[in-house]
PDB file of C-alpha atoms in Angstrom:
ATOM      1  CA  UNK A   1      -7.133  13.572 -13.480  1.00 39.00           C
ATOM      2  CA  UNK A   2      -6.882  12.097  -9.635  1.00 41.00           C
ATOM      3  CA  UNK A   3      -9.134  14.212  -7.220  1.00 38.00           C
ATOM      4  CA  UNK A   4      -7.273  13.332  -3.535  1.00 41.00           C
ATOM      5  CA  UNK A   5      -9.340  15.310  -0.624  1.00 45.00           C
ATOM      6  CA  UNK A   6     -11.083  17.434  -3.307  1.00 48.00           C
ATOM      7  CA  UNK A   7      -7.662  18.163  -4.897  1.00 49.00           C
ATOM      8  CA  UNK A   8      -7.049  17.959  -8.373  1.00 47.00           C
ATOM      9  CA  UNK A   9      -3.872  15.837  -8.973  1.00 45.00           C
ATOM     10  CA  UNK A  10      -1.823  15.175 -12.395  1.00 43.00           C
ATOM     11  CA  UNK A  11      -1.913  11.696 -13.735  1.00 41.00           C
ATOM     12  CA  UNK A  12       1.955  10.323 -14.076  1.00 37.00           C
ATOM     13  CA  UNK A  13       3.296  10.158 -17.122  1.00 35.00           C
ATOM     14  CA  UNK A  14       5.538   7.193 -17.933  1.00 33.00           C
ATOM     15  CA  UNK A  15       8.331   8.629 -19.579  1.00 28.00           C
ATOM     16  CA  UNK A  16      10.811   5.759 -21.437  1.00 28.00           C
ATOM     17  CA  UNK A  17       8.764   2.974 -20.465  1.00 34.00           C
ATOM     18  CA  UNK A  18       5.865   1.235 -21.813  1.00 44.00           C
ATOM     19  CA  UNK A  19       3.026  -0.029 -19.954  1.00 51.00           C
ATOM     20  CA  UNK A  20       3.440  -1.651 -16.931  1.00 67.00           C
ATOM     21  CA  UNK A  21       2.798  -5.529 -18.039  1.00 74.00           C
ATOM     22  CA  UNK A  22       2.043  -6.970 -14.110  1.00 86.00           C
ATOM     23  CA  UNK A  23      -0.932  -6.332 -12.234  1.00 91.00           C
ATOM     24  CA  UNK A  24      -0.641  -4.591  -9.365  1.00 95.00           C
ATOM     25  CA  UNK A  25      -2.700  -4.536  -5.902  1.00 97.00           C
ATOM     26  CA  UNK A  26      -3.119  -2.005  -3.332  1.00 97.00           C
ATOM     27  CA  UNK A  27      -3.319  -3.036   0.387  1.00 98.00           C
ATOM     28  CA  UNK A  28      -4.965  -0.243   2.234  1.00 97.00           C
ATOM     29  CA  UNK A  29      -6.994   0.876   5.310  1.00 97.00           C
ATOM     30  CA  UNK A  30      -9.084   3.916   5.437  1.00 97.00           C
ATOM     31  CA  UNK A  31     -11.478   5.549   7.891  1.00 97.00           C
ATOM     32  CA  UNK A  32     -15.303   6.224   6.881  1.00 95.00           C
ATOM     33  CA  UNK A  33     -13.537   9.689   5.325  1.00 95.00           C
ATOM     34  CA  UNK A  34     -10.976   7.647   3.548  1.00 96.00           C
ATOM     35  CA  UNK A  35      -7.990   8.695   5.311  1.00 96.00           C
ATOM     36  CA  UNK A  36      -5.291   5.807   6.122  1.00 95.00           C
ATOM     37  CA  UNK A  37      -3.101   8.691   7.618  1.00 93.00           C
ATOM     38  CA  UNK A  38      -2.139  11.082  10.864  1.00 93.00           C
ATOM     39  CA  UNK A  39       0.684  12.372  11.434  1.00 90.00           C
ATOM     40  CA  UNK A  40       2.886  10.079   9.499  1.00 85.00           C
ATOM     41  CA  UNK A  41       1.187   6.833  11.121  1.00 88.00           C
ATOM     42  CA  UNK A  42      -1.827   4.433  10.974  1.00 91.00           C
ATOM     43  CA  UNK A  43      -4.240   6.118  13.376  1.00 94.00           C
ATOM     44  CA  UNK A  44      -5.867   2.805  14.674  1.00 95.00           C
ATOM     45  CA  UNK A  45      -4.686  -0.253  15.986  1.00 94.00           C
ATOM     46  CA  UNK A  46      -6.645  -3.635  15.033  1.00 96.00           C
ATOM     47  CA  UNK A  47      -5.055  -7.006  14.775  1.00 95.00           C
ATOM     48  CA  UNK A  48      -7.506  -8.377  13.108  1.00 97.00           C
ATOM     49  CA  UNK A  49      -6.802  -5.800  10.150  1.00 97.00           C
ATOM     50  CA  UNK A  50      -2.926  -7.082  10.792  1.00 94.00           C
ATOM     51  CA  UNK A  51      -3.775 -10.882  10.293  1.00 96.00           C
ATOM     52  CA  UNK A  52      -6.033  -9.849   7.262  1.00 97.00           C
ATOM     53  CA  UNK A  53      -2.475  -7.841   5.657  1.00 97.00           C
ATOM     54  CA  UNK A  54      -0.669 -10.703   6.478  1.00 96.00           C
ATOM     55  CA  UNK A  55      -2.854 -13.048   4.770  1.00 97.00           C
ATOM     56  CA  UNK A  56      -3.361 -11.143   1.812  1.00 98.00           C
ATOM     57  CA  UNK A  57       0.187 -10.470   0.929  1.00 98.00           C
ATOM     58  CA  UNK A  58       2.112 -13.167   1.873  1.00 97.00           C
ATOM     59  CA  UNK A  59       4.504 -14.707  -0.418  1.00 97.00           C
ATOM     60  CA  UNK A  60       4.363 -11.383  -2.437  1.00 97.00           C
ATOM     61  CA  UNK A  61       6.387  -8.423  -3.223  1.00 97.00           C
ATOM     62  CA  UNK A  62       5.443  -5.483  -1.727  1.00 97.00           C
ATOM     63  CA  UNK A  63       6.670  -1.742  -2.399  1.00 97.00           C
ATOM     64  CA  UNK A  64       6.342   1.120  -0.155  1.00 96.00           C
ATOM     65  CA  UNK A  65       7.663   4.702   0.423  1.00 94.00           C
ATOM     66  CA  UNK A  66      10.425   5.215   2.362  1.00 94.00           C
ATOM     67  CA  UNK A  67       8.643   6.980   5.354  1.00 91.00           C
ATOM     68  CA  UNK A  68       6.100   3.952   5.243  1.00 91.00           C
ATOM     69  CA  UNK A  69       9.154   1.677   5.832  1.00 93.00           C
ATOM     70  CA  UNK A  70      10.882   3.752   8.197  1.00 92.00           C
ATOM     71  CA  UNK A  71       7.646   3.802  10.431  1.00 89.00           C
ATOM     72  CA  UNK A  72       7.744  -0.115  10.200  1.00 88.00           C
ATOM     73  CA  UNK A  73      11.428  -0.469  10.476  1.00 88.00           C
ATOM     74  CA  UNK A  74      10.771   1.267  13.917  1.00 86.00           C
ATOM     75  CA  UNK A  75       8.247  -1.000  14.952  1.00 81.00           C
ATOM     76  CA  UNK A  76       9.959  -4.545  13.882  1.00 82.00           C
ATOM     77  CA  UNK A  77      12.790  -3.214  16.073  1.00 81.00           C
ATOM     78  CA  UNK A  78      11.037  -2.123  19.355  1.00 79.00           C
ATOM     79  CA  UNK A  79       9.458  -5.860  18.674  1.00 75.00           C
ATOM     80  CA  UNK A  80      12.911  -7.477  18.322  1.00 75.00           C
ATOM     81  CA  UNK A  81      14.838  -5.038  20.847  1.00 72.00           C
ATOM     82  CA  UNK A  82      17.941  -7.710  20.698  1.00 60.00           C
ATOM     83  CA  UNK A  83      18.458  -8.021  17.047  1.00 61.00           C
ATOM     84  CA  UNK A  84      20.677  -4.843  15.801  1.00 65.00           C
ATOM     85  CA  UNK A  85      19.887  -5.387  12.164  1.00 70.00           C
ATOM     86  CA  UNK A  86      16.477  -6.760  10.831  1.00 69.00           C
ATOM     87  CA  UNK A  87      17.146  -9.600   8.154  1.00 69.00           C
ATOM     88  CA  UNK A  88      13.309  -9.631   6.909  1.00 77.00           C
ATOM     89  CA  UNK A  89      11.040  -6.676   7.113  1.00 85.00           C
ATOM     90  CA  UNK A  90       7.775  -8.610   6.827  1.00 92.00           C
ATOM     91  CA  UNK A  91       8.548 -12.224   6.646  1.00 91.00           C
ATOM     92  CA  UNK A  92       7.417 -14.685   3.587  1.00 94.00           C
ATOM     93  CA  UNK A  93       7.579 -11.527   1.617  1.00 96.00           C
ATOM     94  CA  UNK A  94      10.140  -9.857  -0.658  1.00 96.00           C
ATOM     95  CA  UNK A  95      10.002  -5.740   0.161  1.00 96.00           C
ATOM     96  CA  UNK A  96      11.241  -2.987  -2.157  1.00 96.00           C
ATOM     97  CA  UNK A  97      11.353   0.579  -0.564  1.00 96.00           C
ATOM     98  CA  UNK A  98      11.209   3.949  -2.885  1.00 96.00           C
ATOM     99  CA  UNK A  99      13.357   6.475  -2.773  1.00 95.00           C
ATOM    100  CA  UNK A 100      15.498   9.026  -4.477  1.00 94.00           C
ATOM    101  CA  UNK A 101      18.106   9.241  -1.809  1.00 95.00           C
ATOM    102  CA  UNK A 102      21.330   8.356  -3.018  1.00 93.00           C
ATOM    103  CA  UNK A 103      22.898   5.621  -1.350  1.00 94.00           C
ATOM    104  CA  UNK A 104      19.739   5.013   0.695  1.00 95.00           C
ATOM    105  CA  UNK A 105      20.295   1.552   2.304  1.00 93.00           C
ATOM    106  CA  UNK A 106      17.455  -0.329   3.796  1.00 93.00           C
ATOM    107  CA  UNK A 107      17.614  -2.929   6.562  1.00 89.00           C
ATOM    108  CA  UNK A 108      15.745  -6.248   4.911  1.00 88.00           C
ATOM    109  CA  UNK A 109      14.408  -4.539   1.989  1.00 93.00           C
ATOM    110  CA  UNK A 110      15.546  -3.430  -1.281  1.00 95.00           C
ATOM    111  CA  UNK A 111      15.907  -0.263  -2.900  1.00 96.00           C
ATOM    112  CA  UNK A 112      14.290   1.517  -6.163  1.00 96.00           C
ATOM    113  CA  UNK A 113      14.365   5.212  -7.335  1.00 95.00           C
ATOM    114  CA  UNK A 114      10.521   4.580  -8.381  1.00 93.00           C
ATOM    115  CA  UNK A 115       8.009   2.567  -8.910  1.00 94.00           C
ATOM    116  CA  UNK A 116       8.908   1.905 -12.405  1.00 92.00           C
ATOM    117  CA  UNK A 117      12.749   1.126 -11.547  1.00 93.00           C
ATOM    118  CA  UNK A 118      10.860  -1.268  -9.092  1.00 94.00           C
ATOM    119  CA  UNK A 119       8.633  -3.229 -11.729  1.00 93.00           C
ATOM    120  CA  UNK A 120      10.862  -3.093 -14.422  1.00 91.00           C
ATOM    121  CA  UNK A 121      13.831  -5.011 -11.715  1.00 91.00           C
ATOM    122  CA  UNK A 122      11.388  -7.747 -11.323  1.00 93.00           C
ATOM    123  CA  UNK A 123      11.950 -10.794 -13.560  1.00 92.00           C
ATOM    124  CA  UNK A 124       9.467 -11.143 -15.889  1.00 88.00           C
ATOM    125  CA  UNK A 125       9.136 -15.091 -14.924  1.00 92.00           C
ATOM    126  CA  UNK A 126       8.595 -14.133 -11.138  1.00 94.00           C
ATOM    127  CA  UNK A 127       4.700 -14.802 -10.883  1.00 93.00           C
ATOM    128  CA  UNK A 128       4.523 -13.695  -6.895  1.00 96.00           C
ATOM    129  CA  UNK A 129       1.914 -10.950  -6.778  1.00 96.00           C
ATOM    130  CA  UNK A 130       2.737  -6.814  -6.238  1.00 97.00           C
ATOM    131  CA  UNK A 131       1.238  -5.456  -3.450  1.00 98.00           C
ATOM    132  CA  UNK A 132       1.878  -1.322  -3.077  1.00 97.00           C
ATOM    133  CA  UNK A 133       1.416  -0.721   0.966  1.00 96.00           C
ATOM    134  CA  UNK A 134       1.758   2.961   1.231  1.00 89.00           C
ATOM    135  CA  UNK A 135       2.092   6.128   0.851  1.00 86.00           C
ATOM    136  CA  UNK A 136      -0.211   8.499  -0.762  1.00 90.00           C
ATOM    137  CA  UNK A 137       2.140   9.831  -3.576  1.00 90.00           C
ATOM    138  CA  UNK A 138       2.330   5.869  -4.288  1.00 93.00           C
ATOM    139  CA  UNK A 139      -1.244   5.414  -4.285  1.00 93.00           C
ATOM    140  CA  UNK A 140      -1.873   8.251  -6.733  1.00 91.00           C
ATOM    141  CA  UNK A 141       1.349   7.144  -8.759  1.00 91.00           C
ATOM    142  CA  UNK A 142       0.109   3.589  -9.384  1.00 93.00           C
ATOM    143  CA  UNK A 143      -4.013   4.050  -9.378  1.00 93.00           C
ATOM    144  CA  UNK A 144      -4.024   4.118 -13.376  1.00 91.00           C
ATOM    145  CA  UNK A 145      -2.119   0.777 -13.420  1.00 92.00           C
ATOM    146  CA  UNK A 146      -3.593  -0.850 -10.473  1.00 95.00           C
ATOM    147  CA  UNK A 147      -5.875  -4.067 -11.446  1.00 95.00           C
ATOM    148  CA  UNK A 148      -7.142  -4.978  -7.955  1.00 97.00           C
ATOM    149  CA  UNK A 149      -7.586  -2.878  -4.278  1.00 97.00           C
ATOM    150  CA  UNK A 150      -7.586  -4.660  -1.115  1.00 98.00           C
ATOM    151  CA  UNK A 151      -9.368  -2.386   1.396  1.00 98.00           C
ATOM    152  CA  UNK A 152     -10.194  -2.573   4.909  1.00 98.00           C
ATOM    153  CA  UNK A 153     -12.970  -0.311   6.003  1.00 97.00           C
ATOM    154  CA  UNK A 154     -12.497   0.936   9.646  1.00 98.00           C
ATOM    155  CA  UNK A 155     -16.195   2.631  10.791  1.00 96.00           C
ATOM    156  CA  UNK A 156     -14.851   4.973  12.334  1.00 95.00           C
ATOM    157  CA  UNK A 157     -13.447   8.823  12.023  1.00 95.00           C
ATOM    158  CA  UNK A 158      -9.856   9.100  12.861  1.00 97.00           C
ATOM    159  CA  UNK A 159      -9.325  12.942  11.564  1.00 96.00           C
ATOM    160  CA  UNK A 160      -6.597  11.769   9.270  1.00 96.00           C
ATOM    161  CA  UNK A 161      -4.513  14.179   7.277  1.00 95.00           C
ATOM    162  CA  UNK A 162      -3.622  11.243   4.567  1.00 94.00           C
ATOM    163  CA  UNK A 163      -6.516  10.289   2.321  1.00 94.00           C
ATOM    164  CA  UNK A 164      -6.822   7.508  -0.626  1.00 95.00           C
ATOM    165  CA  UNK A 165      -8.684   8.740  -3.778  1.00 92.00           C
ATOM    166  CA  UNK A 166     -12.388   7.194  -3.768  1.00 92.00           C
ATOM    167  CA  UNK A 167     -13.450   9.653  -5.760  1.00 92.00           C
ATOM    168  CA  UNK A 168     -11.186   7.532  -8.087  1.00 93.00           C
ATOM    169  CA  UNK A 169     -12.432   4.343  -6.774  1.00 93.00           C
ATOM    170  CA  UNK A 170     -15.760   4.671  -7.565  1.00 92.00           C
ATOM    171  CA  UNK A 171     -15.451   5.821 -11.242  1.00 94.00           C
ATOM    172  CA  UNK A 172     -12.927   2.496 -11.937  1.00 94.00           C
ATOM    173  CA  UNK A 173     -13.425  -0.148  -9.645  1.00 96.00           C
ATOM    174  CA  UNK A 174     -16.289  -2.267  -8.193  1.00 95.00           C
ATOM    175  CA  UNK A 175     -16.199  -4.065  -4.902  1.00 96.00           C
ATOM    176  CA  UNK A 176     -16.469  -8.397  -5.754  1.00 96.00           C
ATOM    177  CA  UNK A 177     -16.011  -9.736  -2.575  1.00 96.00           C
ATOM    178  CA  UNK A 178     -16.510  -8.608   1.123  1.00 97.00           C
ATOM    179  CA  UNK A 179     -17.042  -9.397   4.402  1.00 96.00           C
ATOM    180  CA  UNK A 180     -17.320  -7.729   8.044  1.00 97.00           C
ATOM    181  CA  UNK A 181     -14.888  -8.390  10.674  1.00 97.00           C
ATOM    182  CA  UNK A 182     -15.329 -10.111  13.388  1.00 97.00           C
ATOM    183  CA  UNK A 183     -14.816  -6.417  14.941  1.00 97.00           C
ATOM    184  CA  UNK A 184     -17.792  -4.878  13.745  1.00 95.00           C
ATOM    185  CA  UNK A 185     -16.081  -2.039  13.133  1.00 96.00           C
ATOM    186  CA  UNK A 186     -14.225  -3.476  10.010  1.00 98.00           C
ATOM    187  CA  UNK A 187     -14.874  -4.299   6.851  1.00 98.00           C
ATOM    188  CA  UNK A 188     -13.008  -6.022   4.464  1.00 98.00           C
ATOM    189  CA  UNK A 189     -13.577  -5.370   0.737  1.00 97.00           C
ATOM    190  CA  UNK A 190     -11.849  -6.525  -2.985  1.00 97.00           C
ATOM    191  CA  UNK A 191     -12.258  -4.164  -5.702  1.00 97.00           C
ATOM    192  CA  UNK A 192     -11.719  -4.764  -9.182  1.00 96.00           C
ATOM    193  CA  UNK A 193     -10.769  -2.310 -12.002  1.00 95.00           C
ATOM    194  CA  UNK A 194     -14.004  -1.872 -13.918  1.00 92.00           C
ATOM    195  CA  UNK A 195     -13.096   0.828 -16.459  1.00 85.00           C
ATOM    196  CA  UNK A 196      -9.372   1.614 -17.980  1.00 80.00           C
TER     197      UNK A 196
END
C-alpha cells in the first residue's frame, strides 16, 4: 500500500503487461509538508527550481497528466502570444501527455491512454531517460517502478491540497546527492530506490 496525506491508496496492478523494463525518474517539487499542489498549479515561483528542471530533463522524455500539460500549454502560450500553435512543449525534450479522452489532441506533445501505453510505445533501443512531471495519480501510479526521484525542497509552507507520498519515500529510497540553492530556501535532492 501507498499512504498519500495519511490516505491509504491501492498499489496498480499491471494487467497484460510485464514489468516495466526502463527506469523511470520523477521530477518533483514539494513544500516542507510535501505538497507540489494548489488549486491545480505550482504554488511558488523560483527560477532557479526552473533552470534546475531544465537541466535535469533535457534531452529526455517526459510524461505528464493532461491537466499538468494543459496548465503548461497555457503558460508556453501567454510566453509566445504570436505563435497560434506550439511546435515543442518543452524544447530538447520529447513529451507524452496521459489521457483517456478519445481523440484528445495535444499541441507539441504526444498522446497515451496510460502510462503503460506510454512505455510500452517507446522503442526499446531509445536510451533517452523517462522523466514523469506530474500529477499525483501519476506519482502514485509509477512509485513501485520508479528507480530514481529528483526533488526540490522548497522551505516553505504553501497550504497545498496536492501532496507526493514520503511516507513512501522514506521506506524505499535514500537521498545520494544534494545540495542547497543558491535561494536558501531550496534544496535540491537525488533519491535512489533502496528497497523493491
Amino acid at each position: 500500500m501507498i499512504f498519500v496525506n495519511g490516505q491509504q491508496q491501492q498499489q496498480p496492478r499491471v494487467i497484460g503487461v510485464g514489468p516495466i523494463q526502463k527506469p523511470l525518474h520523477i521530477v518533483v517539487g514539494v513544500d516542507k509538508s510535501g505538497g507540489f499542489g494548489k488549486d491545480g498549479k505550482i504554488p511558488w515561483y523560483f527560477p532557479e527550481d526552473l533552470k534546475h528542471f531544465k537541466a535535469t530533463t533535457e534531452d529526455g522524455i517526459c510524461i505528464m497528466g493532461r491537466k499538468t500539460y494543459e496548465d503548461m500549454l497555457e503558460m508556453v502560450k501567454a510566453r509566445q502570444k504570436k505563435k497560434k500553435k506550439v511546435t515543442k512543449l518543452l524544447p530538447k525534450r520529447h513529451c507524452i501527455v496521459l489521457t483517456r479522452q478519445e481523440g484528445y489532441e495535444a499541441e507539441g506533445a504526444d498522446v497515451a491512454s496510460s502510462l503503460i501505453d506510454a512505455i510500452t510505445n517507446i522503442p526499446e533501443d531509445d536510451k533517452r531517460k523517462i522523466f514523469l512531471i506530474c500529477g499525483e495519480k501519476l506519482f502514485i501510479e509509477a512509485l513501485p517502478f520508479v528507480s530514481t526521484i529528483h526533488m526540490t525542497i522548497v522551505e516553505d509552507d504553501y497550504d497545498c491540497d496536492r501532496f507526493f507520498p514520503l511516507e513512501y519515500l522514506t521506506k524505499k529510497f535514500q537521498p545520494v546527492d544534494g545540495k542547497r540553492g543558491e535561494n536558501e530556501k531550496l534544496m535540491f535532492l537525488t533519491y535512489q530506490r533502496t528497497v523493491k
